Coordinates of C-alpha atoms and ligand atoms in Angstrom, one line a residue:
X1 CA -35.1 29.3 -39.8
X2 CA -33.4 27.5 -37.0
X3 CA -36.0 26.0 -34.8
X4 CA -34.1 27.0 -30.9
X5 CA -34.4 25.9 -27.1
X6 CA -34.7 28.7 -24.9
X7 CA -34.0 28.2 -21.0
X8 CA -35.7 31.0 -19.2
X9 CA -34.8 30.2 -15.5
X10 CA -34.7 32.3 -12.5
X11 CA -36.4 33.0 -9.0
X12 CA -40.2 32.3 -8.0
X13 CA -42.2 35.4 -9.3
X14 CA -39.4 36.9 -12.2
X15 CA -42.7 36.9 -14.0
X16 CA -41.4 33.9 -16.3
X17 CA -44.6 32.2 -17.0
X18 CA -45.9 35.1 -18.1
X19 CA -42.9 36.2 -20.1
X20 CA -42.7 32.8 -22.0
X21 CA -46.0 32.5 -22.7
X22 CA -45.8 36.1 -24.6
X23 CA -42.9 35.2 -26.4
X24 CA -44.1 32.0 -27.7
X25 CA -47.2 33.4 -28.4
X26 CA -45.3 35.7 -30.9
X27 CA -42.8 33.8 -32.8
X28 CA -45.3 30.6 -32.6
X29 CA -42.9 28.8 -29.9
X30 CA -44.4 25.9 -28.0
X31 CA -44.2 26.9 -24.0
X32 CA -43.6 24.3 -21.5
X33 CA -44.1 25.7 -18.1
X34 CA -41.9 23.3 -15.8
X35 CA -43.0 24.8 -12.4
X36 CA -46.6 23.8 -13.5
X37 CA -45.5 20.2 -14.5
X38 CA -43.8 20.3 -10.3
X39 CA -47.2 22.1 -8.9
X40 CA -49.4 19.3 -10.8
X41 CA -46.9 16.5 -8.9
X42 CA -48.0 18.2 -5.8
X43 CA -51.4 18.9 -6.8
X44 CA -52.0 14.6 -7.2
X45 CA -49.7 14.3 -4.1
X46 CA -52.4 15.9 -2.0
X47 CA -55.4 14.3 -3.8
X48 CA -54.2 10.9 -2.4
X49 CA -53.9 11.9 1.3
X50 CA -50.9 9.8 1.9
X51 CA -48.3 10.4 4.1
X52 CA -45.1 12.7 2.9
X53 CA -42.7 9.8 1.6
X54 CA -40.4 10.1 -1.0
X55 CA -40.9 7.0 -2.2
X56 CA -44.2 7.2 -2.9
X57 CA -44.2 10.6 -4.5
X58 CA -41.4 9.4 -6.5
X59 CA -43.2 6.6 -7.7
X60 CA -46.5 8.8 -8.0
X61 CA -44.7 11.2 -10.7
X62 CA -43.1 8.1 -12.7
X63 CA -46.8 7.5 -13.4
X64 CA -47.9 11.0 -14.2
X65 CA -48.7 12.2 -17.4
X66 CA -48.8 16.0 -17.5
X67 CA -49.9 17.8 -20.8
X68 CA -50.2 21.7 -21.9
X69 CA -52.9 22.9 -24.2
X70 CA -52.3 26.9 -25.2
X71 CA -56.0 28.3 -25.8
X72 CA -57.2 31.9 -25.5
X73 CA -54.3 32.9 -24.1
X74 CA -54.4 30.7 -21.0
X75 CA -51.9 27.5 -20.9
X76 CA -54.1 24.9 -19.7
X77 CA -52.3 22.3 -17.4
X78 CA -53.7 18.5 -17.7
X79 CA -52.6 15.7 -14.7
X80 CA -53.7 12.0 -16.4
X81 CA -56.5 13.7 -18.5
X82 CA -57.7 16.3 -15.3
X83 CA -57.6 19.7 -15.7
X84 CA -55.5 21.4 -13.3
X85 CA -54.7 24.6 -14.3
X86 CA -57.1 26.3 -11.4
X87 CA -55.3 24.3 -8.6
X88 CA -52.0 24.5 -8.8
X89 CA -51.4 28.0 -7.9
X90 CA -53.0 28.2 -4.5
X91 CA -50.6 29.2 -1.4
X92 CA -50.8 25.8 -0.3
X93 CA -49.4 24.0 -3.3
X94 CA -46.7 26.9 -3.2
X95 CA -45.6 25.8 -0.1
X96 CA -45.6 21.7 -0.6
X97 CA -43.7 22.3 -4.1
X98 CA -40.4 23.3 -3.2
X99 CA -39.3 20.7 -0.8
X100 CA -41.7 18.0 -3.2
X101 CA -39.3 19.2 -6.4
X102 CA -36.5 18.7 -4.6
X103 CA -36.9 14.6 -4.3
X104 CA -34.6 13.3 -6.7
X105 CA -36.5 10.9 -8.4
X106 CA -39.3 13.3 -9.0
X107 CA -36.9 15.5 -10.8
X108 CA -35.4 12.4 -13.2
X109 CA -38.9 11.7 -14.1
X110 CA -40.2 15.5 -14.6
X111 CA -36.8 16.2 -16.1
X112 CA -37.6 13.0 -18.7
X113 CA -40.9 14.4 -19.5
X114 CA -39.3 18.1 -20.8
X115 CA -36.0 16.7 -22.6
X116 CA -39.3 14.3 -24.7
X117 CA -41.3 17.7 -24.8
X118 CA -38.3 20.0 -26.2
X119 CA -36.3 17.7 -28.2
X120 CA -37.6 18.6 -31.4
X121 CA -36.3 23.0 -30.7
X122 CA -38.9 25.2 -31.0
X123 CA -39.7 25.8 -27.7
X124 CA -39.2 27.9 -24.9
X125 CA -39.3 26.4 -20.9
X126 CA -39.1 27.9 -18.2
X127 CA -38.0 26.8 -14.4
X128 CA -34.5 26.7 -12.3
X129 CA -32.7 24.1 -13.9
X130 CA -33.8 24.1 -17.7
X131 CA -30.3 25.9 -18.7
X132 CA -28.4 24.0 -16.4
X133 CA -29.7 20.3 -16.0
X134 CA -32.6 20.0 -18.4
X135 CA -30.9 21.3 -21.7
X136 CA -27.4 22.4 -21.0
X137 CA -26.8 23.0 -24.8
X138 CA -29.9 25.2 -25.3
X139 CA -29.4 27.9 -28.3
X140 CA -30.4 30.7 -25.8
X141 CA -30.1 31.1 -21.9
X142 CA -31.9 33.4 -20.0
X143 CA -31.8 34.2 -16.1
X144 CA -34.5 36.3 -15.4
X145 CA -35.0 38.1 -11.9
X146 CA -36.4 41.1 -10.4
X147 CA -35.6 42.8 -6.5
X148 CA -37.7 40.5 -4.2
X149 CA -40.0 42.9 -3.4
X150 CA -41.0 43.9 -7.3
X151 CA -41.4 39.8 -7.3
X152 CA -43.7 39.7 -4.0
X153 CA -46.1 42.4 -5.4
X154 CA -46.8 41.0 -8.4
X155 CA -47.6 37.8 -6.9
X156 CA -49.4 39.2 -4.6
X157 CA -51.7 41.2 -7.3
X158 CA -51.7 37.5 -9.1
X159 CA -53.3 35.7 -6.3
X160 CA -56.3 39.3 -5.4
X161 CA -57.0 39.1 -8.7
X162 CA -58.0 35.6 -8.6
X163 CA -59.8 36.0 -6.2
X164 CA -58.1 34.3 -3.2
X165 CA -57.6 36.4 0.2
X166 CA -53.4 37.2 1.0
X167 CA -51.2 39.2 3.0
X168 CA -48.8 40.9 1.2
X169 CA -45.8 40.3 4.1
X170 CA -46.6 36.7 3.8
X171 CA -46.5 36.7 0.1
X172 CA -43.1 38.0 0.2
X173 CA -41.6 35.7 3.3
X174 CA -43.0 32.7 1.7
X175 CA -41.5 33.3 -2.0
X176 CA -38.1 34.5 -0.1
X177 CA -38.8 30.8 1.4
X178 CA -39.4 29.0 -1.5
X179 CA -36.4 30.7 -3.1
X180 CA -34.3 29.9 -0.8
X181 CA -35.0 26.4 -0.6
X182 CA -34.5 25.9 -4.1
X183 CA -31.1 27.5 -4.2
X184 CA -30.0 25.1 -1.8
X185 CA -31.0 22.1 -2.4
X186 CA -28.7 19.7 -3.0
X187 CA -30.5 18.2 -6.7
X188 CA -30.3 21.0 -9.4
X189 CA -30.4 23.3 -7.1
X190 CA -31.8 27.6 -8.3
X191 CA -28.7 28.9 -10.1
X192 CA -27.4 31.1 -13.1
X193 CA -25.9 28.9 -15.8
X194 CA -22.5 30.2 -16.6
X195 CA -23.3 30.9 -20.1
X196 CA -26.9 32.5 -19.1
X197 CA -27.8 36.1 -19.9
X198 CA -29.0 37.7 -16.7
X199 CA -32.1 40.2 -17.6
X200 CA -33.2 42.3 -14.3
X201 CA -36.8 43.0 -15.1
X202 CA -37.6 45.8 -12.0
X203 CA -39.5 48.7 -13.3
X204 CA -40.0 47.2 -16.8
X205 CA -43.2 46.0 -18.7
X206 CA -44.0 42.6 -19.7
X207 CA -43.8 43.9 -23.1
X208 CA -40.4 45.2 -23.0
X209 CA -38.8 42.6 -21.3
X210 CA -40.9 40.2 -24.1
X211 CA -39.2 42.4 -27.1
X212 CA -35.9 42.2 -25.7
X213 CA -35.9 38.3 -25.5
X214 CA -37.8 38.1 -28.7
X215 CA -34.7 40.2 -30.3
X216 CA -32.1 37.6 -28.6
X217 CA -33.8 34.8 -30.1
X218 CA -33.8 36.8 -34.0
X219 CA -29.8 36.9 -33.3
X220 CA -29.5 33.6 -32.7
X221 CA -31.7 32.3 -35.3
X222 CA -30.0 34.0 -38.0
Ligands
LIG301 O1 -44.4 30.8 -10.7 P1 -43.3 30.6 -9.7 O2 -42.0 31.3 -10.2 O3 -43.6 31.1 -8.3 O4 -43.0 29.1 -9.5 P2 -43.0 27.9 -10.6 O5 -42.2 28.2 -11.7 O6 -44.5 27.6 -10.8 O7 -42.3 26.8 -9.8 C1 -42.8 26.2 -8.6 C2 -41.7 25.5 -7.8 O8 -41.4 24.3 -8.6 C3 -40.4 26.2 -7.6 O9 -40.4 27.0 -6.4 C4 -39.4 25.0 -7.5 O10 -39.4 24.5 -6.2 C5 -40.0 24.0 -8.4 N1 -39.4 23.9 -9.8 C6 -38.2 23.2 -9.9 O11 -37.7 22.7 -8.9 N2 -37.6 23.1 -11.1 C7 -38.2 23.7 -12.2 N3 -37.6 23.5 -13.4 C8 -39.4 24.4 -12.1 C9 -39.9 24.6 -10.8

């Protein structure tokens, strides 16, 4: 059987992460979570203390090496060796991350990282760009999205269940933020690919919306 690419792009709390991990789980895909790979930039950013420059961030992620290891169902996230997967998911880091993905040389070098990580098919990542910038001839595109307010809530039940102290309101203006920054930023800006299938998760179950993708691969594999 063909081993594919799948892009699975679309805006901050579709529930992608989730998705991809699911499907990969099944059909014994490797899952590269590319918003984890621009949280763990961030994440090393902050350790440093040093002032917001561009430069130096840039330079920072040339250096980075960021790894995944799937185990009991958790994909854990690895900055130089360090586990991270804990961190990187905190309102703070949320915030930082959008306007920190958007420096150009920190997407060449992230962007260098998942073409390495994917090359081989038999994979599924997930972002904003994967289907338009990362692999633009991926066997499968898929632009996942939900109204803004399905998004918020489960974010928002995410981040309780972890144990960390929100308000809902806030949860939803600061992923309404963070989405619109990353539609219009200038670099590989938030955007449907042309030849993308758009799949409107509201009101449906991880699991359905993880068959129906699962059947879209088995098409294209044939
Ligand atoms: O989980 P959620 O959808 O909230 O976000 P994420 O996938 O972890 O991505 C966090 C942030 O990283 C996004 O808001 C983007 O600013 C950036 N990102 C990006 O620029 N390009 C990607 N391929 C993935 C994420």
């Amino acid at each position: 059987m063909k081993k594919l690419v799948i892009a699975l792009d679309g805006p901050a709390g579709a529930g992608k992460s989730t998705i991809a991990k699911a499907v990969a789980e099944k059909i014994g895909y490797a899952y590269i979570d590319t918003g984890a790979m621009y949280r763990a930039v961030t994440w090393k950013f902050v350790q440093t203390g040093h002032a917001y420059e561009d430069e130096f961030i840039g330079e920072l992620s040339e250096k980075m090496v960021i790894e995944f290891q799937p185990r009991d169902g958790v994909n854990h996230v690895f900055a130089d060796g360090v586990e991270i997967t804990n961190f990187i998911r905190t309102p703070e880091i949320s915030k930082l991350v959008s306007p920190l993905s958007a420096i150009a040389r920190v997407r060449v070098a992230m962007v260098a990282q998942q073409r390495r990580m994917g090359e081989k098919g038999g994979v599924i990542l997930d972002g904003r760009d994967i289907g338009t910038v990362v692999f633009p001839n991926a066997d499968l595109k898929i632009f996942l999205t939900a109204t803004a307010d399905e998004r918020a809530q489960r974010r928002y039940k995410e981040l309780i269940a972890n144990g960390m102290k929100v308000d809902f309101e806030q949860v939803k203006a600061d992923l309404v933020q963070r989405d619109y920054q990353d539609s219009h930023r200038p670099v590989s800006p938030l955007k449907q690919a042309d030849d993308a299938i758009l799949l409107d998760s509201t009101g449906m179950h991880i699991e359905e919306v993880r068959d129906a993708i699962i059947k879209m691969i088995g098409e294209k594999e044939k």
